[in-house]
mmCIF file of C-alpha atoms and ligand atoms in Angstrom:
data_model
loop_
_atom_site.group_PDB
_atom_site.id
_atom_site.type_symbol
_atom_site.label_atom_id
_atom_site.label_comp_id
_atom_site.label_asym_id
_atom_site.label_seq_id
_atom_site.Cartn_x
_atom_site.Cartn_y
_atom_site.Cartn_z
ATOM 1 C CA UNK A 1 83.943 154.956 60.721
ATOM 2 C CA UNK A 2 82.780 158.033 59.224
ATOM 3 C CA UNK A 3 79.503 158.571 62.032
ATOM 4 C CA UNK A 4 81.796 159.853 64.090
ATOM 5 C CA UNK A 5 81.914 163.617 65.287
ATOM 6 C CA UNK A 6 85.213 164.997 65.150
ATOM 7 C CA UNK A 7 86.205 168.655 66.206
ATOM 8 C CA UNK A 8 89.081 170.406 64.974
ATOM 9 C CA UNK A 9 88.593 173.659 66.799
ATOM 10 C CA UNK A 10 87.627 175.371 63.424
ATOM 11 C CA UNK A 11 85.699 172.824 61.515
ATOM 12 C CA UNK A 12 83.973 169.613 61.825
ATOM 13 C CA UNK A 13 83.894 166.418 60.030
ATOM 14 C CA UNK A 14 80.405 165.545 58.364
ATOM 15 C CA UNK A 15 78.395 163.730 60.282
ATOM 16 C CA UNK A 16 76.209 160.671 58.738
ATOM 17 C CA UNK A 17 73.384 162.771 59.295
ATOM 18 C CA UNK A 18 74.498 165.529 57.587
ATOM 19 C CA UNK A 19 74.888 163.529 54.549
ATOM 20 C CA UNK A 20 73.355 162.871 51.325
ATOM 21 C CA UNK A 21 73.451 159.472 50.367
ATOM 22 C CA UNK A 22 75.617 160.699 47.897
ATOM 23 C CA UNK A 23 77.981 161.614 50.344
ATOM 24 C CA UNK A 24 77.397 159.125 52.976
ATOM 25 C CA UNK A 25 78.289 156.157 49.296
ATOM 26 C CA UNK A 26 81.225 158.248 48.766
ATOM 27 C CA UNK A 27 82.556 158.118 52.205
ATOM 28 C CA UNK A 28 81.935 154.489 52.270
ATOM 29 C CA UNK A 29 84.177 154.099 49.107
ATOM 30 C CA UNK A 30 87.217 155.538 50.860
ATOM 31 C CA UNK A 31 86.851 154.101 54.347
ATOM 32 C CA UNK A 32 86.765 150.929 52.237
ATOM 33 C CA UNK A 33 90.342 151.978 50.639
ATOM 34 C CA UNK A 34 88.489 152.493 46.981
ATOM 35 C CA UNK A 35 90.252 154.844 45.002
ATOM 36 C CA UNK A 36 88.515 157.973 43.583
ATOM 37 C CA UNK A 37 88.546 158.598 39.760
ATOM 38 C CA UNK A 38 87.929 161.287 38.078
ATOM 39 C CA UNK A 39 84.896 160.500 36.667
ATOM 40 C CA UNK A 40 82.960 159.382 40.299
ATOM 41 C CA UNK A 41 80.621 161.580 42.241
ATOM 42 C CA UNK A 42 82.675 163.526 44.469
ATOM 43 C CA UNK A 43 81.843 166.467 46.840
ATOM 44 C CA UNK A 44 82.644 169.515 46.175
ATOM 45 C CA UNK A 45 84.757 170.426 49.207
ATOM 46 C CA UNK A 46 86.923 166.965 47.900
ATOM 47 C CA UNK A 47 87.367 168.476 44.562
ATOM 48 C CA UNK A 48 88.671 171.862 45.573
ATOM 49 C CA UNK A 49 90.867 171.218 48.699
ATOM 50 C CA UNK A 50 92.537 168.195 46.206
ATOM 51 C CA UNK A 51 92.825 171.345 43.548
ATOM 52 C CA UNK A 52 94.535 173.081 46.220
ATOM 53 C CA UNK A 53 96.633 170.574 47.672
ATOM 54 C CA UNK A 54 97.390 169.329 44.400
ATOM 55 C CA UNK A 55 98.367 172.212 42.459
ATOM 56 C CA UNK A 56 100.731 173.678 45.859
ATOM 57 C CA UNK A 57 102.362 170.641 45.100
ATOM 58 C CA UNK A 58 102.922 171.113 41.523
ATOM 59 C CA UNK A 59 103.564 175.048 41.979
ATOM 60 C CA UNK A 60 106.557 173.720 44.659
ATOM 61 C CA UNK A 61 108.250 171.141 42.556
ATOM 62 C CA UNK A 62 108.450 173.536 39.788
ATOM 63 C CA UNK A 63 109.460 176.850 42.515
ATOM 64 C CA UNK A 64 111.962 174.416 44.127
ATOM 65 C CA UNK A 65 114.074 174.053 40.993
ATOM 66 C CA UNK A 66 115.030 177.624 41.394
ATOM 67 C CA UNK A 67 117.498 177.864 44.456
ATOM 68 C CA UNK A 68 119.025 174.618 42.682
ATOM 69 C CA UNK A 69 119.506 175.852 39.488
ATOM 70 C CA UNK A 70 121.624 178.618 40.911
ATOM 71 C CA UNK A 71 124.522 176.036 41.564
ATOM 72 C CA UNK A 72 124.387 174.111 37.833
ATOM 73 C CA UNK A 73 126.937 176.146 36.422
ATOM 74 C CA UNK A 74 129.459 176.292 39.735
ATOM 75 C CA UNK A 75 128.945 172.343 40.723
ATOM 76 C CA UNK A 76 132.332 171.550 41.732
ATOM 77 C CA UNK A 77 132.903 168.695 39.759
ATOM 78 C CA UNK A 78 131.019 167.439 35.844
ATOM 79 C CA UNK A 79 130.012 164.626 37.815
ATOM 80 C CA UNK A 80 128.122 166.448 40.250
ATOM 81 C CA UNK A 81 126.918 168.975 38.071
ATOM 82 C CA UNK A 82 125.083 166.205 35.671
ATOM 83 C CA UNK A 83 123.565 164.693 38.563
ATOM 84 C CA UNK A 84 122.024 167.827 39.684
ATOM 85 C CA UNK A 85 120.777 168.963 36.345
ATOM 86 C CA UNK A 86 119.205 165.829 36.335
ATOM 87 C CA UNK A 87 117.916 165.749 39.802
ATOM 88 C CA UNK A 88 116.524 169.071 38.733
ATOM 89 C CA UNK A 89 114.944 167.737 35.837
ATOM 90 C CA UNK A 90 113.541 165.485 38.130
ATOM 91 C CA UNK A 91 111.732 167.913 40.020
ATOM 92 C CA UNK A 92 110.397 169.908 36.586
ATOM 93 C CA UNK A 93 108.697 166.531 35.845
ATOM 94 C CA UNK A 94 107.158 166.238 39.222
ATOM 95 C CA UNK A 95 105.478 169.927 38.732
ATOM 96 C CA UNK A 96 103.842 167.788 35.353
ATOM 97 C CA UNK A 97 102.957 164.673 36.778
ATOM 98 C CA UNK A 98 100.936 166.733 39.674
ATOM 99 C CA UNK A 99 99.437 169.046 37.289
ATOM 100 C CA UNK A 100 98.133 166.369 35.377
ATOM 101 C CA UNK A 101 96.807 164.864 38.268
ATOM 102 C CA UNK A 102 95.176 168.309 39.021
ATOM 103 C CA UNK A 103 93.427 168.829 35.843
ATOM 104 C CA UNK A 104 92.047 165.474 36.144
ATOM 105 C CA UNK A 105 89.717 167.314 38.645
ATOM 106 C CA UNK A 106 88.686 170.129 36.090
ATOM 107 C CA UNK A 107 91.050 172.815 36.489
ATOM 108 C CA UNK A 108 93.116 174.009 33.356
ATOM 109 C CA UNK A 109 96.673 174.422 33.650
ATOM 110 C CA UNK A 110 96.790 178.102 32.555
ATOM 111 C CA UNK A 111 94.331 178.648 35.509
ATOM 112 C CA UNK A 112 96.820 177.452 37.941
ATOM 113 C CA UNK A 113 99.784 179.058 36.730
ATOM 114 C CA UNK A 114 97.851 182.327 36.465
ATOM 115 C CA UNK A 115 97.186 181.561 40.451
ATOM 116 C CA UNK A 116 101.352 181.010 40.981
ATOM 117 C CA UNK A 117 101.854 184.104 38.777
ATOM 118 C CA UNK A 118 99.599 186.549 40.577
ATOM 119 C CA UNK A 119 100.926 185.459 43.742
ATOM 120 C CA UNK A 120 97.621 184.050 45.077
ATOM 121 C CA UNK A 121 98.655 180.291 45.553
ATOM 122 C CA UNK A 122 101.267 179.186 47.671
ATOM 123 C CA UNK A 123 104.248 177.044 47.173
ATOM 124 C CA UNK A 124 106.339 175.670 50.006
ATOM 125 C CA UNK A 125 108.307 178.309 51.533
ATOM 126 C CA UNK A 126 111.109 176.245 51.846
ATOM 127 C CA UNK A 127 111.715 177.582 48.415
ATOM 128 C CA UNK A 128 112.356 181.422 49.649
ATOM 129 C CA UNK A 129 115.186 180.881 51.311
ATOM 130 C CA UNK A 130 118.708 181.668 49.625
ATOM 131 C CA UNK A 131 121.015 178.738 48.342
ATOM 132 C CA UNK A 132 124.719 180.295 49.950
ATOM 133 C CA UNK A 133 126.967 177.783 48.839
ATOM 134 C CA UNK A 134 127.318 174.308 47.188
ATOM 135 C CA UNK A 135 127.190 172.820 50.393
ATOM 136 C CA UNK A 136 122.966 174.316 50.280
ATOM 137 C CA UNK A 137 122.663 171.492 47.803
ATOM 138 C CA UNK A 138 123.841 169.019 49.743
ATOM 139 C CA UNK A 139 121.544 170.545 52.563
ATOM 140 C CA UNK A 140 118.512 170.655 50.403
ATOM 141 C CA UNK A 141 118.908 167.159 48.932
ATOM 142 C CA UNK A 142 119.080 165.854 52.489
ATOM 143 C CA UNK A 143 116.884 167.735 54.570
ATOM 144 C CA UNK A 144 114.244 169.044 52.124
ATOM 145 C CA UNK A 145 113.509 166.137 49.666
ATOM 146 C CA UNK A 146 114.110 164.340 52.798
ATOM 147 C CA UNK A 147 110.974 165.886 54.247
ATOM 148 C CA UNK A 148 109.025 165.809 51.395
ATOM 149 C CA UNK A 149 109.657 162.241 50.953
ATOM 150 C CA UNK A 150 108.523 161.811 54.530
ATOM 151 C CA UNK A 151 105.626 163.589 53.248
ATOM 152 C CA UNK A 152 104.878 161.778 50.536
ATOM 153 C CA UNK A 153 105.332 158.444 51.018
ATOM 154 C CA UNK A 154 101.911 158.145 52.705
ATOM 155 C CA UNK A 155 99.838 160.073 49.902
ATOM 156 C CA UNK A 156 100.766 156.767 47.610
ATOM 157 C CA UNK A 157 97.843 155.376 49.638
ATOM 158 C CA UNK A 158 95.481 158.738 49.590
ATOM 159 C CA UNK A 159 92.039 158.086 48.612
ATOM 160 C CA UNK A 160 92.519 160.024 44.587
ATOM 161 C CA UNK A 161 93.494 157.709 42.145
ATOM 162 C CA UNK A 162 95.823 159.814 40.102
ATOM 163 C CA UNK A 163 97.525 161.846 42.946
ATOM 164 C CA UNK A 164 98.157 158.324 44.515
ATOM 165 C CA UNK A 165 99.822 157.340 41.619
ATOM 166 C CA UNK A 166 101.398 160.412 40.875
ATOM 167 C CA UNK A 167 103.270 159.955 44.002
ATOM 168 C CA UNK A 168 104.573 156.991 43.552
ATOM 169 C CA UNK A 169 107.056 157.598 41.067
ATOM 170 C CA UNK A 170 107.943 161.249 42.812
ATOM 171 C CA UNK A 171 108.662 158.996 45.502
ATOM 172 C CA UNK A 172 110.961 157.058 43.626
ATOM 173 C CA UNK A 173 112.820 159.775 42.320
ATOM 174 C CA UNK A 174 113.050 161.440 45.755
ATOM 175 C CA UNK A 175 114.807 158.784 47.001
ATOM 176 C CA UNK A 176 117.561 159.517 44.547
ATOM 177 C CA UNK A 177 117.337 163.397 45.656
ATOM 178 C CA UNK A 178 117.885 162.357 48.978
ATOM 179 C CA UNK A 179 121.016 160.331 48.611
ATOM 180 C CA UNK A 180 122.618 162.883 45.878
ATOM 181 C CA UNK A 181 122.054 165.199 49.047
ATOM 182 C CA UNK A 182 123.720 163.121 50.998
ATOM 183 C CA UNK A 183 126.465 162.138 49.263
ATOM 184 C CA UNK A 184 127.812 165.850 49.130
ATOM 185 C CA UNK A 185 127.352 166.645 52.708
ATOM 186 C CA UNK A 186 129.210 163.390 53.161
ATOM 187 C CA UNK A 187 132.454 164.766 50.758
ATOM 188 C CA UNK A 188 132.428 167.549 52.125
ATOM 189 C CA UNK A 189 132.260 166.346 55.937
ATOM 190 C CA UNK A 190 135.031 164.036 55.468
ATOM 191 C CA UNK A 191 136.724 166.582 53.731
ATOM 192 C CA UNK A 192 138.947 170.093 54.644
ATOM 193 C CA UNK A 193 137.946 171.780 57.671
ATOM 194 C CA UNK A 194 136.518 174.423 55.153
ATOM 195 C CA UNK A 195 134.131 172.244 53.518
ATOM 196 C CA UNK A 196 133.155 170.574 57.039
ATOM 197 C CA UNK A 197 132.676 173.910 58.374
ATOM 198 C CA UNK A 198 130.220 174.490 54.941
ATOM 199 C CA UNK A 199 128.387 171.948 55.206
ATOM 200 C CA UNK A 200 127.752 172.173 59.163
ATOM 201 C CA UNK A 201 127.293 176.055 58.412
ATOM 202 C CA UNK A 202 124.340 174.490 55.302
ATOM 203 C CA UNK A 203 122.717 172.175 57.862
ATOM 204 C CA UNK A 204 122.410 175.285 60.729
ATOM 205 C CA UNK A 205 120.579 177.254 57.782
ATOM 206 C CA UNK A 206 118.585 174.609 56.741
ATOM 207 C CA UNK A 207 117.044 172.808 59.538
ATOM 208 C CA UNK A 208 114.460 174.770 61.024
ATOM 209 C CA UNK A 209 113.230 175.617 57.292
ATOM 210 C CA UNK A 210 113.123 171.766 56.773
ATOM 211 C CA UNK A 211 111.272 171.027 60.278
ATOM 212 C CA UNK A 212 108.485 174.361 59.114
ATOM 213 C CA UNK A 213 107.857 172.177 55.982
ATOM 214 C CA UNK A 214 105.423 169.707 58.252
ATOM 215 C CA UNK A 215 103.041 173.080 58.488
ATOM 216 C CA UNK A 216 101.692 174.679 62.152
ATOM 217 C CA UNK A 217 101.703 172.100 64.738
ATOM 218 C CA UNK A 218 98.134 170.005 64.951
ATOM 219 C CA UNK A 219 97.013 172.502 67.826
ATOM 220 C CA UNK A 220 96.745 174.776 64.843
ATOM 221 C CA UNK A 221 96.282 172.870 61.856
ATOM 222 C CA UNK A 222 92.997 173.859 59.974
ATOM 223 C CA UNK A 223 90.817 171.309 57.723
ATOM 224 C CA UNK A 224 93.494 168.268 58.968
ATOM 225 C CA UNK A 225 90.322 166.250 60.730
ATOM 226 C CA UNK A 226 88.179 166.345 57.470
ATOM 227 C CA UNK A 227 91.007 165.867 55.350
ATOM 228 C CA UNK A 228 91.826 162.848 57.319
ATOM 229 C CA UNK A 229 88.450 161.780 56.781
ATOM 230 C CA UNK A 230 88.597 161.998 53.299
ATOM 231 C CA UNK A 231 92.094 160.434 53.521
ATOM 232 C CA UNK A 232 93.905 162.782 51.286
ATOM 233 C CA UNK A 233 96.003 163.779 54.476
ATOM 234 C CA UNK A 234 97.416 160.026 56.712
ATOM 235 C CA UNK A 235 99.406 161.490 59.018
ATOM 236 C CA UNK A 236 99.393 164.665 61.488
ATOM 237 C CA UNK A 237 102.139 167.259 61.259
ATOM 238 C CA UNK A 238 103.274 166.799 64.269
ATOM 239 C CA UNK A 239 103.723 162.755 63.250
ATOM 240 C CA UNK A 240 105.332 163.209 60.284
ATOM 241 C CA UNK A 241 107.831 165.920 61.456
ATOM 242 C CA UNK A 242 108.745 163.921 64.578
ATOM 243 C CA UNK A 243 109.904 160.716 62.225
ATOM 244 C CA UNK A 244 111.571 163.561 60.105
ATOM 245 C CA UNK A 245 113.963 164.457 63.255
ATOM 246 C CA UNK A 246 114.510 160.754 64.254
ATOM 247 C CA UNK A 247 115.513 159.364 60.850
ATOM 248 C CA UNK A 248 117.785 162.584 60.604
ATOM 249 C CA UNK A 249 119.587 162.620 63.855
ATOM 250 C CA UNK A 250 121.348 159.718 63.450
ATOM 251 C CA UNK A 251 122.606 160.357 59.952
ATOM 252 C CA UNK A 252 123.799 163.888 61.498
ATOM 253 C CA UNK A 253 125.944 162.493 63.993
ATOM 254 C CA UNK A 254 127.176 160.021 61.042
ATOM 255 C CA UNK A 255 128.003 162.693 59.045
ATOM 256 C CA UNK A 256 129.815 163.728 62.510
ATOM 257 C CA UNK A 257 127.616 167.191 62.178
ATOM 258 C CA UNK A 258 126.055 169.127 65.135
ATOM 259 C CA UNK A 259 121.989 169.642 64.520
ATOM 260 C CA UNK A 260 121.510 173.377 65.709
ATOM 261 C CA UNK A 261 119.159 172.544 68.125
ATOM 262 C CA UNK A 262 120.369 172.667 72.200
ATOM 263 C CA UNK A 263 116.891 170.662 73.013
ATOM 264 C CA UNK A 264 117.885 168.161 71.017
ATOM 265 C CA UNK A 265 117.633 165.126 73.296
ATOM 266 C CA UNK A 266 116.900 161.115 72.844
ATOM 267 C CA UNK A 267 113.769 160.443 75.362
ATOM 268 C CA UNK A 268 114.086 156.775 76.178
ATOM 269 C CA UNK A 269 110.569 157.062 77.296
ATOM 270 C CA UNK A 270 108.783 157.522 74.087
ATOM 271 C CA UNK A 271 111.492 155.907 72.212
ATOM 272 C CA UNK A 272 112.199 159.286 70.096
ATOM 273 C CA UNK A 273 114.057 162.710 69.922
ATOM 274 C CA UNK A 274 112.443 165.519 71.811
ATOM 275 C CA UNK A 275 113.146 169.237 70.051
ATOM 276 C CA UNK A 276 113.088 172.541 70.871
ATOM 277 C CA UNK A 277 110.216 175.019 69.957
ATOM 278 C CA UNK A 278 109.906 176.415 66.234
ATOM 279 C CA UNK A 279 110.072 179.721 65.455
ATOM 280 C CA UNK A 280 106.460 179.532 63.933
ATOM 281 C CA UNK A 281 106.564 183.768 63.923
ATOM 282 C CA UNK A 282 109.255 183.108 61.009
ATOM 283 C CA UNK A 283 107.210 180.419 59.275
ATOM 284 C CA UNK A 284 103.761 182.754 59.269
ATOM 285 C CA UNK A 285 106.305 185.855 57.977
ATOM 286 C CA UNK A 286 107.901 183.617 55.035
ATOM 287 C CA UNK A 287 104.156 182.095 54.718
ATOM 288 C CA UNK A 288 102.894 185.957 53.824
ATOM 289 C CA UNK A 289 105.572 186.791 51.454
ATOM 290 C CA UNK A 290 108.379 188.522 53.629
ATOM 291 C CA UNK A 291 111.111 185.416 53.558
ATOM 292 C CA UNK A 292 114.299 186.538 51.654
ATOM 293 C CA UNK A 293 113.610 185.528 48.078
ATOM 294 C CA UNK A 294 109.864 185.540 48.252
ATOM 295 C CA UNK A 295 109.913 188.271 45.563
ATOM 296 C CA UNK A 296 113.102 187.096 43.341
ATOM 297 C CA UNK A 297 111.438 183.634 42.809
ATOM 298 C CA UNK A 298 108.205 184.919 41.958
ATOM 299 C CA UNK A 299 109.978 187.466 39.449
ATOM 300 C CA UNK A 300 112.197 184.510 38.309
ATOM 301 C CA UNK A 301 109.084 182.518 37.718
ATOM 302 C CA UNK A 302 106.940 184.700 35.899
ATOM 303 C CA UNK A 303 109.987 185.486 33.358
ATOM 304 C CA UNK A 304 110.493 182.081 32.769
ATOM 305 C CA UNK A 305 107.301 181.687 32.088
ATOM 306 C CA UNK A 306 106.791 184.667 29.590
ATOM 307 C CA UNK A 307 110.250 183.659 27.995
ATOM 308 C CA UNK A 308 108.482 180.341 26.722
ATOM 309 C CA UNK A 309 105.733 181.952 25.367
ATOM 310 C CA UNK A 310 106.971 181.758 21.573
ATOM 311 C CA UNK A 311 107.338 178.490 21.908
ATOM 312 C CA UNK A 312 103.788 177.782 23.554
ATOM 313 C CA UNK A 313 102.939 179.459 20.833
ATOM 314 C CA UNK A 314 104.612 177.391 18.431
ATOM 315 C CA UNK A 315 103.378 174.068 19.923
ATOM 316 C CA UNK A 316 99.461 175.930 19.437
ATOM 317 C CA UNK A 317 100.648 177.103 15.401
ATOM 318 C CA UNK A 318 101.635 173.427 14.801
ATOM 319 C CA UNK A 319 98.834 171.475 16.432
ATOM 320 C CA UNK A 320 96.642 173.974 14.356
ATOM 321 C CA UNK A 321 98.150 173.284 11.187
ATOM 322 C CA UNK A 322 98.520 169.700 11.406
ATOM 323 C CA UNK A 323 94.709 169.819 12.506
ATOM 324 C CA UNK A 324 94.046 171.871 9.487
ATOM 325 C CA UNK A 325 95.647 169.398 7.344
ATOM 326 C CA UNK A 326 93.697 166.714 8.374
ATOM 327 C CA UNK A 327 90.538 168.308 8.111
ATOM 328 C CA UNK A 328 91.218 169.039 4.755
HETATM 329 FE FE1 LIG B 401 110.097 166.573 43.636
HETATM 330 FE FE1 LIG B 402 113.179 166.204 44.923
#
């Protein structure tokens, strides 16, 4: 029912009246569960918050391989070190998939990695914090792609064809990050007091991060009523990072782990765990660039980026040539 007037504090939804038919056909398409392509009529507000949603994706799969790839060369064991190269393989592909998806809505790829370089788009500052010990990976397989599976999941139904698809196969593969994350927090919780004390030490640095991932509470979220609207957002924050603390709980106190959270407690009630209150100054000071590797990833990035430039180049020469040959 898109006639109806809702407020989000900052913006409104469109009202029928306020719309073209254009608009008002459009609207219809997606409250009917059509799927956008990229050649339909869209609005422009649809085009650029996808663009922007889209690409903050792609910019985090690709960001989030760098605290992993820190631990490649000191996995503890060949068998965990192949699995993480490949989980952050993974994760490289994701970043493709998802910029694919946002050219599709006529952006060019340099544009958006000139926005990552320059610091102007975000990427989810999950990334910019520091990856301690191998334990972290355990931690980040379970907690963050945990999240961002919890994330996910619903955008396989969002309303633009090739981010819905997109995100089915990330899904798919997060699944796998998830359990690889699991499995080491599980060694190393059944193993020495060390490594328990490791991997309870990983989980204490790591869940408050993981619960900030959601974004600001729905009091504060911005855009979330018209995005809902346009279904490219299913689920509130608050929604999604509730389920996020009940499916973890439980595999906590399997793990035999203590979540660092005092408020922590099962309300038979609403048939959930209630939590304490989130540090949200900490998420707004990572969110402007002052977590602890804000500046090392961005650095990291860039050179990575300008280190591949011969063979960019190369790619270019050869398509040229072959091009030239052809013409000829
Ligand atoms: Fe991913
Ligand atoms: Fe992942």
């Amino acid at each position: 029912m898109y006639a109806q007037m809702v407020e989000t504090g900052l913006k409104k939804v469109r009202t029928e009246e306020d719309m073209s038919l254009e608009e008002a056909a459009f609207q219809a398409r997606i409250d009917a569960g059509i799927k956008i392509e990229p050649k339909d009529w869209m609005p422009e507000a649809y085009r650029k918050t996808l663009i922007r949603q889209i690409s903050q994706h792609a910019h985090s799969e690709i960001v989030g391989q760098l605290p992993e790839g820190n631990w490649v060369t000191r996995a503890p064991t060949l068998q965990r070190k192949s699995v993480l190269l490949a989980k952050i393989q993974d994760e490289a592909g994701h970043g493709l998939y998802l910029y694919s998806a946002a050219e599709t809505l006529g952006v060019s790829r340099d544009e958006l990695l000139q926005a990552l370089h320059s610091g102007k788009a975000k990427y989810s500052s999950i990334f910019n914090y520091p990856t301690l010990s191998w334990a972290d990976m355990g931690a980040i397989g379970w907690l963050v792609d945990g999240s961002a599976i919890i994330n996910q999941i619903p955008l396989c139904r969002c309303s633009y064809g090739p981010y819905a698809r997109a995100m089915i196969r990330v899904c798919k593969e997060e699944s796998f990050h998830a359990r690889q994350g699991y499995d080491i927090m599980m060694a190393l919780a059944k193993g020495t007091p060390e490594q328990k004390a490791m991997a309870q030490d990983a989980l204490n640095r790591w869940w408050w991060p993981s619960l900030m991932m959601f974004g600001p509470s729905d009091a504060e979220s911005v855009n979330s009523a018209q995005s809902s609207a346009w279904r490219i957002k299913l689920f509130s924050n608050d929604e999604l990072r509730q389920r996020m603390v009940d499916q973890t709980v439980p595999q906590a106190e399997y793990l035999g782990l203590t979540i660092p959270d005092p408020d922590l407690k099962w309300n038979e009630e609403r048939g959930s765990y209630d939590f304490g209150e989130i540090d949200w100054s900490e998420f707004y000071n990572v969110l402007k660039g002052n977590g602890p590797c804000n500046r090392e990833r961005l650095r990291t990035r860039v050179k990575a980026y300008e280190d591949g430039e011969w063979f960019r180049d190369a790619l270019v020469a050869h398509a040229e040539k072959k091009a030239a040959k052809r013409a000829a």
